[in-house]
XYZ file of C-alpha atoms in Angstrom:
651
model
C -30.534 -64.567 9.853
C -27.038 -63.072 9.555
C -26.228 -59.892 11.807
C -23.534 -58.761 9.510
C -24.164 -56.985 5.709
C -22.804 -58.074 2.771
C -19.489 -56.291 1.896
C -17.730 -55.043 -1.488
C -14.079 -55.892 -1.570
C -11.899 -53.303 -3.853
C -8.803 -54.925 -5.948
C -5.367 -53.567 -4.521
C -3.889 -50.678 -6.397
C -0.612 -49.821 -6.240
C 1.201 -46.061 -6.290
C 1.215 -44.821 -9.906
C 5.009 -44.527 -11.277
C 5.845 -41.342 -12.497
C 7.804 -42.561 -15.180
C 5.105 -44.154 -17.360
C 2.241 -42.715 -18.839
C -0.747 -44.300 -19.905
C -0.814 -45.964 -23.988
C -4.577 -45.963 -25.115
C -5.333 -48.710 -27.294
C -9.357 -48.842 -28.739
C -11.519 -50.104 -27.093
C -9.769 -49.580 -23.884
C -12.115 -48.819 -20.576
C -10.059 -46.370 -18.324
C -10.195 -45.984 -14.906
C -9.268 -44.367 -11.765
C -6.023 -45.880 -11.681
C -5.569 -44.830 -15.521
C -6.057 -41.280 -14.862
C -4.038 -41.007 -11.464
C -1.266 -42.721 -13.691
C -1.571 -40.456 -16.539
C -1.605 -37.197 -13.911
C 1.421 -38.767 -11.736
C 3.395 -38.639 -15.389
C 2.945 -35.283 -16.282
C 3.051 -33.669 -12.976
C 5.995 -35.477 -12.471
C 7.863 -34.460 -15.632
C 7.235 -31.014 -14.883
C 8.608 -30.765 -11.526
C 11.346 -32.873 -12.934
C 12.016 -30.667 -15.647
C 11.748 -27.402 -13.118
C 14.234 -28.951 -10.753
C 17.429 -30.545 -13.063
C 17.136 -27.588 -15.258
C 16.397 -24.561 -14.023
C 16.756 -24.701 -9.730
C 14.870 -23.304 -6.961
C 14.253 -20.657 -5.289
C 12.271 -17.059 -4.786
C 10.722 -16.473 -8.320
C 9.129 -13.100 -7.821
C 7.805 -11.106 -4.582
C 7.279 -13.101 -1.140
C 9.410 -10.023 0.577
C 9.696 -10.918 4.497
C 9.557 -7.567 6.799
C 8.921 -7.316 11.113
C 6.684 -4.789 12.123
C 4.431 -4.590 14.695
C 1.306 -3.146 16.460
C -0.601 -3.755 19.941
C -0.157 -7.047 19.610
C 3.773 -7.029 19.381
C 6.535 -8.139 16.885
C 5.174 -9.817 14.049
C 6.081 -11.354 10.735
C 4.670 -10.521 7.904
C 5.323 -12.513 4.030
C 3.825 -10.564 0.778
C 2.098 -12.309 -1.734
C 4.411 -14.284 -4.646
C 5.824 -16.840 -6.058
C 8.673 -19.861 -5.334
C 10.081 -22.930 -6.645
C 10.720 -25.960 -3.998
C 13.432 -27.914 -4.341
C 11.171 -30.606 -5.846
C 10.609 -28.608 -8.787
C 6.671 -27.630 -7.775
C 5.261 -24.284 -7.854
C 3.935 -22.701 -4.500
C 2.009 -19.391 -4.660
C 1.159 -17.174 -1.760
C -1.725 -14.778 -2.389
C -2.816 -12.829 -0.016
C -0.242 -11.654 2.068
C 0.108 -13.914 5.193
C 1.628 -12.894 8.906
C 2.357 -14.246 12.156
C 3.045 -12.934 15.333
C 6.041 -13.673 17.305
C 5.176 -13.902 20.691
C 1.946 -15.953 20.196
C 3.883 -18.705 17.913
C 6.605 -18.328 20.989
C 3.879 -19.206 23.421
C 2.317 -21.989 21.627
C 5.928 -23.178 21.240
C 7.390 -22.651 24.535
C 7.830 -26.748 25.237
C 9.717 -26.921 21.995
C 11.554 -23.572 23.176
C 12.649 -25.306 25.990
C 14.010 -28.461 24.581
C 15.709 -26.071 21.841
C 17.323 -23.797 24.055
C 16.930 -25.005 27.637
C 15.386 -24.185 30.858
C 14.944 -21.204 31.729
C 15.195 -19.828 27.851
C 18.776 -18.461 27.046
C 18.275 -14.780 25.427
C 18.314 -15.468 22.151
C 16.530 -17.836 19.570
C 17.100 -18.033 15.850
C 14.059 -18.954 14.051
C 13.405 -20.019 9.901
C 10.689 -18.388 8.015
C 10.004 -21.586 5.437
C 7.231 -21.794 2.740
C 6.260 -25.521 1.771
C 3.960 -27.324 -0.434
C 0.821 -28.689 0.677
C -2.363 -29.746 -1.479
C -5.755 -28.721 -0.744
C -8.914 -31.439 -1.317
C -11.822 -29.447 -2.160
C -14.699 -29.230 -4.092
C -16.726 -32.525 -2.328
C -19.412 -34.747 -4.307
C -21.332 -37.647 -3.771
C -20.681 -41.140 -4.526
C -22.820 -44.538 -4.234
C -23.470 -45.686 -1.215
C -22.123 -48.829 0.390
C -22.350 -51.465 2.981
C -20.690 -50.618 6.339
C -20.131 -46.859 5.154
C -22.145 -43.744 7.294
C -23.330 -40.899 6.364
C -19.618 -39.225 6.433
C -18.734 -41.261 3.751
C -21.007 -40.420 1.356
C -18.887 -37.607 -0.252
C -15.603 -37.382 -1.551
C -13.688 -34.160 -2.836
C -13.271 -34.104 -6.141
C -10.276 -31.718 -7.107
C -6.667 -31.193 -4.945
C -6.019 -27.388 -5.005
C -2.071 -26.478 -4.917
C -1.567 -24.811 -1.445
C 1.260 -23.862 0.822
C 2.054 -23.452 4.017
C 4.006 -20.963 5.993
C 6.453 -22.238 8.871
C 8.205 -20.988 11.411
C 10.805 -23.488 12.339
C 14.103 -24.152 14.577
C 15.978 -25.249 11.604
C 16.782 -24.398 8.229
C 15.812 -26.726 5.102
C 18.242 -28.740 3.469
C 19.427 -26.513 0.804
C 22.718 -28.813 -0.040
C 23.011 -28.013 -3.625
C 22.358 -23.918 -3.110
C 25.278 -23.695 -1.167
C 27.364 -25.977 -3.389
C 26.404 -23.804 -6.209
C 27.648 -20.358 -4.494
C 30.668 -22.185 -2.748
C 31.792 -23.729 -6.836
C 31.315 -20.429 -8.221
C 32.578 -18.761 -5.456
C 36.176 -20.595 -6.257
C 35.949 -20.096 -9.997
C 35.692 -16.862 -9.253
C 39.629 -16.797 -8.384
C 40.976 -17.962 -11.244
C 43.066 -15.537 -13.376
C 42.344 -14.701 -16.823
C 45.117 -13.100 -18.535
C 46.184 -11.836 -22.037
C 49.898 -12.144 -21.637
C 49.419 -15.345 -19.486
C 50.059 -19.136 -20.274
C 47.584 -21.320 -19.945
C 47.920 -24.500 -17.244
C 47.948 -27.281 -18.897
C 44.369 -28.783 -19.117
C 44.721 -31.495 -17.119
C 46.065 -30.005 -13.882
C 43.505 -27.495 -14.453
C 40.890 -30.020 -14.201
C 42.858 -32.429 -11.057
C 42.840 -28.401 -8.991
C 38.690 -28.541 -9.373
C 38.708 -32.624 -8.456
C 41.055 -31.640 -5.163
C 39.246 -29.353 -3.840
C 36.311 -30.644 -4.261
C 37.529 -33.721 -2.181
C 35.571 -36.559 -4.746
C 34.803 -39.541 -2.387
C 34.338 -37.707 1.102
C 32.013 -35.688 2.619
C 32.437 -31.555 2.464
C 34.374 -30.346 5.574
C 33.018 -28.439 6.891
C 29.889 -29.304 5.600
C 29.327 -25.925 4.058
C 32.915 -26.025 2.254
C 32.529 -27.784 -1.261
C 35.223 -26.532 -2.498
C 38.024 -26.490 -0.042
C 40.223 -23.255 -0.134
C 41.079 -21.096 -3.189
C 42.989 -22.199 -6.058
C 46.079 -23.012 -6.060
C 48.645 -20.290 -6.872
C 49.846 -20.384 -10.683
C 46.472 -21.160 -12.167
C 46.311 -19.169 -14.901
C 44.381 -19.273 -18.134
C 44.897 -17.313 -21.376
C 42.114 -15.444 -22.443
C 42.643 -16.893 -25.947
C 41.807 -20.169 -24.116
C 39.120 -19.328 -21.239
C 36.230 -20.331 -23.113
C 38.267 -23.927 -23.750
C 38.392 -24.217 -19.930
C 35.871 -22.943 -18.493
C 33.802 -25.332 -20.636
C 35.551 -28.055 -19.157
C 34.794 -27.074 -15.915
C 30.992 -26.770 -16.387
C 31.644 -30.677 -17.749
C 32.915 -31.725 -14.680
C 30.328 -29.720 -12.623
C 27.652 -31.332 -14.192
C 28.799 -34.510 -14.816
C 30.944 -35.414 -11.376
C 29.841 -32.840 -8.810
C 26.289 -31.947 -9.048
C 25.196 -35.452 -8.101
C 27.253 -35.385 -4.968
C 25.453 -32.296 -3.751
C 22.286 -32.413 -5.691
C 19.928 -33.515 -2.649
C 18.738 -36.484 -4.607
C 20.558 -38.862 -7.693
C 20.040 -38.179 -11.035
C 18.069 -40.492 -11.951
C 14.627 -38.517 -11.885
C 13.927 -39.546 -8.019
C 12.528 -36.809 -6.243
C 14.240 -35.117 -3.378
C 13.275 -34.971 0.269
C 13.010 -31.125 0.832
C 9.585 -29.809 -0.333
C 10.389 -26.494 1.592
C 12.682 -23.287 0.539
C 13.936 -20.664 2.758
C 12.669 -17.164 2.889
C 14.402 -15.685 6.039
C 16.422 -16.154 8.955
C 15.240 -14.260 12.209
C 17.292 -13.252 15.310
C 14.800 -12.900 18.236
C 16.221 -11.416 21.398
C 13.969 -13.164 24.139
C 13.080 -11.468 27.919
C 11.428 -13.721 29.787
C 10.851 -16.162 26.645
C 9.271 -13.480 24.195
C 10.303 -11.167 21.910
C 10.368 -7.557 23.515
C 10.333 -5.149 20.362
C 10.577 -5.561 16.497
C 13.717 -3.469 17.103
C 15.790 -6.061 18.360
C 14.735 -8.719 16.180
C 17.387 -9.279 12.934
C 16.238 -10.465 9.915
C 19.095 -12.381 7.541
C 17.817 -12.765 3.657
C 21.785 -14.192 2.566
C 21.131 -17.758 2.662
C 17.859 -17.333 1.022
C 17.884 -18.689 -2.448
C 16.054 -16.946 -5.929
C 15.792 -17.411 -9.992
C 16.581 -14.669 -12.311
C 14.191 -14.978 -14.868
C 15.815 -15.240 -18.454
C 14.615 -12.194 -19.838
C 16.466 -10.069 -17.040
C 19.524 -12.516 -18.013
C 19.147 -11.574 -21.566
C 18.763 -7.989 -20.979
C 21.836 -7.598 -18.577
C 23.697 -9.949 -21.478
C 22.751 -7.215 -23.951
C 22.674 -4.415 -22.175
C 24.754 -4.550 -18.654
C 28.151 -3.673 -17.621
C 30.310 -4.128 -20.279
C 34.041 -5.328 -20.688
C 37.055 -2.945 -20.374
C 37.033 -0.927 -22.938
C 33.769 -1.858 -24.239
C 32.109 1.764 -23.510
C 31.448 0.890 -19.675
C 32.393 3.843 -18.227
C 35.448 3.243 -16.697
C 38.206 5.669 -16.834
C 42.207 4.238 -17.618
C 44.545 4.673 -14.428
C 48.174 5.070 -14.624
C 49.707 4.403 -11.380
C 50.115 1.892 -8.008
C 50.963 2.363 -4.653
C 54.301 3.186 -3.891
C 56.038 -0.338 -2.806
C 58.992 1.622 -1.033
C 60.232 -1.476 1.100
C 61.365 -5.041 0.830
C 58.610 -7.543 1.882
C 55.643 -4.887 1.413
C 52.163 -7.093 1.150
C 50.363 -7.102 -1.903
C 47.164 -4.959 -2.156
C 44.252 -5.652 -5.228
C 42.936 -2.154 -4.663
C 39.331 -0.730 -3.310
C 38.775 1.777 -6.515
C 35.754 0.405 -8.751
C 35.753 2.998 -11.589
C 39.287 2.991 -12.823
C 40.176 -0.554 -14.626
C 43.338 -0.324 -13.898
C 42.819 -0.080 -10.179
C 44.892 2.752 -9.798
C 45.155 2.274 -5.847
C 46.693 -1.608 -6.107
C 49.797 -2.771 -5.237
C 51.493 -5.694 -6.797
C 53.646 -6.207 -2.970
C 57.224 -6.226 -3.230
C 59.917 -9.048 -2.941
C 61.708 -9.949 0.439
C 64.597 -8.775 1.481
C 67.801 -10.759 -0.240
C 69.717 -12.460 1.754
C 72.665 -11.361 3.748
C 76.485 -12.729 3.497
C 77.132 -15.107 6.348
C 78.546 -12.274 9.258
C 77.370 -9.374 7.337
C 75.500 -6.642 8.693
C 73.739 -3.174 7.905
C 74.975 -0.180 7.568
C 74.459 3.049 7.379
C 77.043 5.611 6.515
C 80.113 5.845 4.086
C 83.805 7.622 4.620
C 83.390 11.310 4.542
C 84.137 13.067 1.234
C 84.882 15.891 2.820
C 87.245 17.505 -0.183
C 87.644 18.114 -4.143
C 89.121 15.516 -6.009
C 88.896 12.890 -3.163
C 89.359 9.265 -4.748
C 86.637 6.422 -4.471
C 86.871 3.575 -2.360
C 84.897 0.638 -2.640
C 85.448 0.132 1.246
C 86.793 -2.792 3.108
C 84.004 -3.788 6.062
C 81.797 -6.238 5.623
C 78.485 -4.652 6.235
C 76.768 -5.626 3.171
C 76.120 -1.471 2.563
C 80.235 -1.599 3.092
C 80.051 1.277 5.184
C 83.685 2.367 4.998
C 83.224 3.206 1.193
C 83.457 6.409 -0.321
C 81.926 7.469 -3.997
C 84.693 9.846 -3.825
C 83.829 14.041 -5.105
C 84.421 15.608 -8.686
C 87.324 17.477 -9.274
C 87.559 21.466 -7.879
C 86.244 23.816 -11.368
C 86.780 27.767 -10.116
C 85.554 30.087 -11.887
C 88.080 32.570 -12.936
C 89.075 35.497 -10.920
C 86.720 34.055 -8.336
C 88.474 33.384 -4.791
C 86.604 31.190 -1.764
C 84.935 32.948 1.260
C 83.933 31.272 4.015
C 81.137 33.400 5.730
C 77.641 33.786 4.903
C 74.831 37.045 5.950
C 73.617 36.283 9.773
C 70.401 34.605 9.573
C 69.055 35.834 12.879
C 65.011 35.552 12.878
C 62.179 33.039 11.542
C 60.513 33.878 8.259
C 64.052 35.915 6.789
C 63.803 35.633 2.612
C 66.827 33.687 0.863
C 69.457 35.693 -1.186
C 71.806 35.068 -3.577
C 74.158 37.597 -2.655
C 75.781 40.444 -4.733
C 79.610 39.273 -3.472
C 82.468 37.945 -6.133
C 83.814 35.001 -4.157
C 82.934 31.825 -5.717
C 80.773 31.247 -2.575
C 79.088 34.081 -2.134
C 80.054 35.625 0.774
C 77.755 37.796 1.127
C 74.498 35.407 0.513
C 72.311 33.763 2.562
C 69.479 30.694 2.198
C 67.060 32.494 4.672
C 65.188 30.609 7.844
C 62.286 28.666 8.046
C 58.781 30.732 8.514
C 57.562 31.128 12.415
C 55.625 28.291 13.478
C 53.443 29.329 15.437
C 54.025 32.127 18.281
C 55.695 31.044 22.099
C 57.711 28.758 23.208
C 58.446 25.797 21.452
C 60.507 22.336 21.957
C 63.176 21.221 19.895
C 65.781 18.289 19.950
C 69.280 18.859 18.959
C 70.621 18.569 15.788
C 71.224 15.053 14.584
C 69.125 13.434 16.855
C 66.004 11.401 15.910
C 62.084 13.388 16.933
C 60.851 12.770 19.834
C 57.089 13.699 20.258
C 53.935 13.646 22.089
C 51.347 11.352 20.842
C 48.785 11.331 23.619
C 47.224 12.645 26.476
C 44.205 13.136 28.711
C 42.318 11.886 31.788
C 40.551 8.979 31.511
C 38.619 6.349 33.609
C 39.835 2.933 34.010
C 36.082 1.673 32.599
C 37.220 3.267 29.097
C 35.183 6.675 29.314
C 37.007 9.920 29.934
C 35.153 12.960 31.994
C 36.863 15.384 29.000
C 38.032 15.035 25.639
C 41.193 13.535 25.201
C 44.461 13.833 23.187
C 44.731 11.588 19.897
C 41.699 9.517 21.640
C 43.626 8.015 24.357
C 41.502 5.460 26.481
C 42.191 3.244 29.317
C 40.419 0.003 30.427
C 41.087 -2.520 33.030
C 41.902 -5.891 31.837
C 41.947 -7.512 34.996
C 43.247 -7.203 39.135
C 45.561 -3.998 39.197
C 45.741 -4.336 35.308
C 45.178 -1.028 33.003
C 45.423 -1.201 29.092
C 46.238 1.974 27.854
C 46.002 2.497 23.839
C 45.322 6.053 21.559
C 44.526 6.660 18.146
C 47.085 4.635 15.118
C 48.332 3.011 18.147
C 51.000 0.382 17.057
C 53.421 -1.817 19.294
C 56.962 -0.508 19.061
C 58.531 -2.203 16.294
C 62.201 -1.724 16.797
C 62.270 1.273 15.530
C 60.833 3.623 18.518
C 59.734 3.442 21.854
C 57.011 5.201 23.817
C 57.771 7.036 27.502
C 54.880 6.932 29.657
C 53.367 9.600 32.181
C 50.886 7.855 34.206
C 49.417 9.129 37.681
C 46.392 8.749 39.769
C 43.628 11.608 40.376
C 43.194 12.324 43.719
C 40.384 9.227 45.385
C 39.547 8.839 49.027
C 39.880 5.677 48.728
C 42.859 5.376 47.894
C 45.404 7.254 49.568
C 48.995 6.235 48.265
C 48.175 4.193 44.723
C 51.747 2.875 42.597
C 51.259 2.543 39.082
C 54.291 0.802 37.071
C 55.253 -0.417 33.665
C 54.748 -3.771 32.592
C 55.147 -4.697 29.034
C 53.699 -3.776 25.603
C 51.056 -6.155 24.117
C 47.908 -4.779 21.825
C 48.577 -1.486 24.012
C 50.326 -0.015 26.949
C 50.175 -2.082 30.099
C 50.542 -0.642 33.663
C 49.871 -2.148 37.159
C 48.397 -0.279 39.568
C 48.903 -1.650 42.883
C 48.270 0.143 46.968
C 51.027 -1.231 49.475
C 51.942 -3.706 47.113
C 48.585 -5.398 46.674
C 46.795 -5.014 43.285
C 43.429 -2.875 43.194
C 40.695 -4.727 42.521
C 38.400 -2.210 40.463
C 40.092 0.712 38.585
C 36.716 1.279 37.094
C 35.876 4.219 39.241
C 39.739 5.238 39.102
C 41.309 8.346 36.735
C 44.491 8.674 35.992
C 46.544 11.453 33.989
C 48.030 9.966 31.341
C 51.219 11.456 28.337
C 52.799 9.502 25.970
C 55.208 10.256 24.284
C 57.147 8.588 21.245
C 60.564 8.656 20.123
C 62.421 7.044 17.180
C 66.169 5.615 17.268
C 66.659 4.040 13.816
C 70.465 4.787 14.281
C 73.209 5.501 17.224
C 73.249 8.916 19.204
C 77.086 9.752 17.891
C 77.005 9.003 13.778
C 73.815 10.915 14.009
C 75.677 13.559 15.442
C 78.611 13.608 12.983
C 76.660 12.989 10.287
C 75.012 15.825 10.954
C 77.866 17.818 11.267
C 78.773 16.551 8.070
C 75.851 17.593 6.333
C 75.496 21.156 8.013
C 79.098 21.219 6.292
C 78.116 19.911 2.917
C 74.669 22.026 2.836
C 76.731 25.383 3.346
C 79.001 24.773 0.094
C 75.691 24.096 -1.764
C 72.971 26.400 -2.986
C 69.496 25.155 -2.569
C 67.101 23.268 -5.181
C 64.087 25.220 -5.723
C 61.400 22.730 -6.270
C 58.788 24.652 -7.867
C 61.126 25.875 -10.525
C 64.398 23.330 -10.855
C 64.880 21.467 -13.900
C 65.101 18.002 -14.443
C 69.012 18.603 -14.353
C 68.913 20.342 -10.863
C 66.617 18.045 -9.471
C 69.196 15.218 -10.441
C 71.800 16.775 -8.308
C 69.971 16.097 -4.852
C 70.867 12.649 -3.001
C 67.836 9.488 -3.701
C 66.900 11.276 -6.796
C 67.599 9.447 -10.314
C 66.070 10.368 -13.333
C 63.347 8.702 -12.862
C 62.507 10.604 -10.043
C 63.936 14.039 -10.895
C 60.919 13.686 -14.159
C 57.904 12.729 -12.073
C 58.413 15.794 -9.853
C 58.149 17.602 -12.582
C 55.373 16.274 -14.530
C 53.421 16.438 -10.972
C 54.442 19.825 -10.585
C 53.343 20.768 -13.655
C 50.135 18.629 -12.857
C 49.080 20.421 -9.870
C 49.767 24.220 -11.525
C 50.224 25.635 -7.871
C 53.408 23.534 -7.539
C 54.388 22.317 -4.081
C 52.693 23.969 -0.793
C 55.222 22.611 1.608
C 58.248 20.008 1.991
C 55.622 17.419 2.973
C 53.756 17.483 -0.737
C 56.741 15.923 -2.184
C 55.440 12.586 -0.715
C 52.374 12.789 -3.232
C 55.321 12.088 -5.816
C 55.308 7.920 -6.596
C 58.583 6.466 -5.249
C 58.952 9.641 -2.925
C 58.523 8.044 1.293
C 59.103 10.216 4.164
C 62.751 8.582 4.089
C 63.908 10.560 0.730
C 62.493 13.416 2.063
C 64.628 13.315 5.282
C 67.804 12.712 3.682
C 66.668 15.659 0.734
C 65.558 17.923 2.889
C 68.420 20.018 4.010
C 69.039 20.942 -0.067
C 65.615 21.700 -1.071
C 63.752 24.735 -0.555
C 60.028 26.055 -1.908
């Protein structure tokens, strides 16, 4: 008598192929393997379809939040939908939620070998939904030799489920970032009306290069390396041309590169998309509030449905011109120097960007041995010839434009005295005298500034001002407000950094003096604080018998700076300006709120050009101009112009 039972012996099956399905023939018996086939086909084809042609992503809710109650920080997922990058369909219903600091506990051995021993003080953690099926539904089957009782069932249906994640890492999501990144470079190109087109073919090599065919993205995340190259330009006569060639080559040479799997139908690895990315400040290996933690949705990928693409086809922001909304603008920045950067402009709701700059072209180059200059030979009477000068400064700065011939009135003889102008505020006037200058007239004094005592610098000479002030701390605080937000910080042994508000390195142009002294400290009895350099602020050393002071933390120090400008030499200032208090006496004054085009013409810098828009934005603003300083509104009109026009102009 045997002690073993008979047995039943199964044939081998293989996996179905999801490429075939099943061709019934009569007669035919089907079996299990005949429907698995069948079901591996079309599920297959679906997800295959889902993934080549339409992507993956968020479809519709699934909206990741932190809140928290007794328990702590926790994170909560809202009921939706998502495709995987395998093309099936994962639905979360109800909403689902997981506490940090548990899933931190359970996890603290993996915590560990992520970030160490003790934790560091921050982890970054990947809220992931994935696929999973679901047997359910059990019945019973025939019974067998050598099977128990647990074998006696078997579920009959597989449910679709999912499962929520938190995780250390990220999916793959290769292709979601090559999409943005292609786009992302396309998005550069110029389309242009008055443009010519490049010629096709180096339009399509520029894609090829930067997309580096043959080697790996670097870095990974780059697909498309850089921007594209200057000069690509299409016509927009010509755009739809190109840009369907580029779509050719996207589909046809890049997308397999980055596609996560060939395109051959195979199915990719990643079953998982990305809902979130959490920062999770950790003390003592948990998460102390759900105010520190930072939740980052821009990696996460999602599907606009087609009907919202066919409604914002339709019905969304429309071209220039097209009824959009968008107003016309008229005018640039003012590009008043050589070598000025270009700008694109931050205004949305004027087409024309009315704030943009186009940048202006470098400086042309100097004669070998040449060098600027700044002032010609004084024309100092009626008649004088021109000169086109003989130095070779490249502004020839012995050259004279020479003055227009003497035209007296009749019966008019000169005078050479004007009324005493004697206090601040005194009106103009024109005189009542017969001399041919007025002899009698006077242009009036500049309103009071303010009342006591002021500073001035003398004539001729560049300003000199104060730009800021206070007492500070060498930690960066201040005890009381300070002057143009002046703030000092130590930047190492004996080392202060001392900046302000619009703080910029002197460029050439001007140079800052600096008032520095200690505030009286016990404990520190004779402190020396000298100049060092100028680097990303105002460095001093502060040292006690020679030795640098180890903490100026606790220190204050009373602090001026002040700023002044030397764009040319003390002396032709000087004369010059003695020139021009000359010229500006033999000359009456141009009214700006009422001269002509004509009279505007006659000041120095202004063309006709200039002389019209300070009309038209006179007339523009109806009150005219408030003060000197409004003329700078006026394109083409710097802070330059208006020094050099500003002796001849009055309001």
């Amino acid at each position: 008598m045997s002690g073993f039972q008979n047995q039943t012996t199964s044939p081998a099956t293989t996996a179905p192929d999801p490429h075939k399905h099943v061709k019934y023939s009569l007669g035919m018996v089907l079996g299990v393997d005949d429907f698995d086939q069948e079901f591996a086909y079309l599920s297959n084809r679906d997800q295959w379809l889902a993934r080549d042609t339409i992507g993956y992503g968020t479809v519709c809710g699934l909206k990741v939040a932190i809140e928290t109650d007794e328990r702590g920080p926790r994170v909560s997922v809202e009921p939706g939908v998502a495709l995987n990058p395998r093309g099936q369909l994962l639905r979360v219903t109800p909403a689902q939620c997981a506490y940090l600091n548990d899933w931190l506990d359970a996890h603290r051995e993996d915590l560990i070998r992520e970030l160490g021993s003790p934790p560091a003080d921050q982890v970054t953690l990947y809220v992931v939904l994935c696929y999973r099926e679901c047997p359910t539904e059990p019945v019973p089957i025939p019974g067998e030799p050598c099977r128990d009782e647990t074998e006696a069932t078997v579920n009959s249906r597989l449910e679709d489920d999912f499962k929520l994640e938190l995780r250390f890492s990220p999916p793959d999501q290769t292709e979601e970032a090559a999409v943005r990144d292609f786009v992302e470079w396309m998005s550069h190109i110029e389309i242009s009306d008055g443009a010519t087109s490049l010629s096709m073919e180096d339009f399509l090599a520029a894609i090829r290069d930067s997309a580096q065919l043959g080697s790996p993205p670097s870095p990974p995340s780059d697909f498309m390396y850089g921007s594209p190259p200057y000069g690509i330009v299409i016509n927009n006569a010509d755009a739809c041309e190109y840009l369907r060639a580029a779509m050719r080559v996207w589909v046809t040479e890049l997308r397999p590169l980055w596609r996560g799997a060939a395109c051959d139908g195979s199915t990719p690895d990643e079953e998982c998309v990305l809902l979130a990315q959490l920062d999770v400040p950790l003390v003592d290996g948990l998460a102390s509030s759900v105010d520190s933690v930072i939740m980052n949705e821009e990696q996460r990928p999602y599907l606009v449905h087609l009907q919202m693409l066919q409604e914002w086809l339709l019905c969304g922001p429309k071209p220039i011109g097209g009824g959009s909304g968008l107003s016309p603008a008229s005018t640039v920045i003012a590009e008043t120097t050589y070598g000025q950067a270009s700008s694109v402009g931050t205004l949305v709701n004027q087409y024309a960007l009315a704030d943009h700059t186009h940048g202006t072209p470098p400086s042309p180059a100097l004669p070998p041995g040449a060098e600027p200059g700044d002032t010609v030979v004084s024309e100092m009477t009626f008649g004088q010839g021109s000169s086109p000068g003989t130095a070779l400064q490249y502004s020839r700065v012995d050259h004279t434009h020479g003055t227009p011939l003497l035209q007296l009135p009749p019966s008019l003889e000169a005078s050479n005295t004007v009324v005493s102008e004697t206090t601040l505020g005194q009106m103009p006037n024109a005189g009542t005298a017969l001399q041919y200058s007025r002899g009698d007239h006077t242009h009036g004094t500049p309103a009071s500034q303010g009342s006591g005592d002021v500073v001035e610098h003398p004539a001729g000479l560049p300003r000199y001002f104060i730009v800021a002030a206070g007492i500070v701390r060498g930690d960066g605080t201040s005890q009381f407000p300070t002057y143009n937000d002046l703030i000092a910080q130590q930047t190492g042994s004996g080392l202060l950094n001392v900046t302000f508000g619009n703080y910029g390195d002197p460029d050439g142009k001007f140079l800052y003096i600096i008032k520095a002294m200690p505030v009286f400290n016990d404990m520190f009895t004779l402190p020396t604080i000298t100049f060092l350099n100028f680097g990303n602020g105002i460095n001093l050393r502060v040292t006690e018998q020679g030795q640098p002071i180890e903490d100026l933390k606790e220190m204050e120090f009373v602090i001026e700076v002040s700023q002044y400008d030397f764009v040319q030499p003390i002396q032709p200032m000087m004369a010059a300006s003695r020139m021009a208090t000359s010229a500006i006496a033999d000359r009456p004054l141009v009214n700006l709120n009422t001269a002509s085009v004509s009279e505007l013409r006659t000041l120095p810098r202004i063309g006709p050009e200039l002389a019209n828009r300070i009309v038209a934005f006179r007339k523009k603003t109806r009150g005219g101009f408030k003060s000197l300083s409004d003329l700078t509104k006026v394109e083409g009109i710097g802070e330059e112009v208006l020094r050099v026009i500003e002796p001849f102009v009055t309001l």
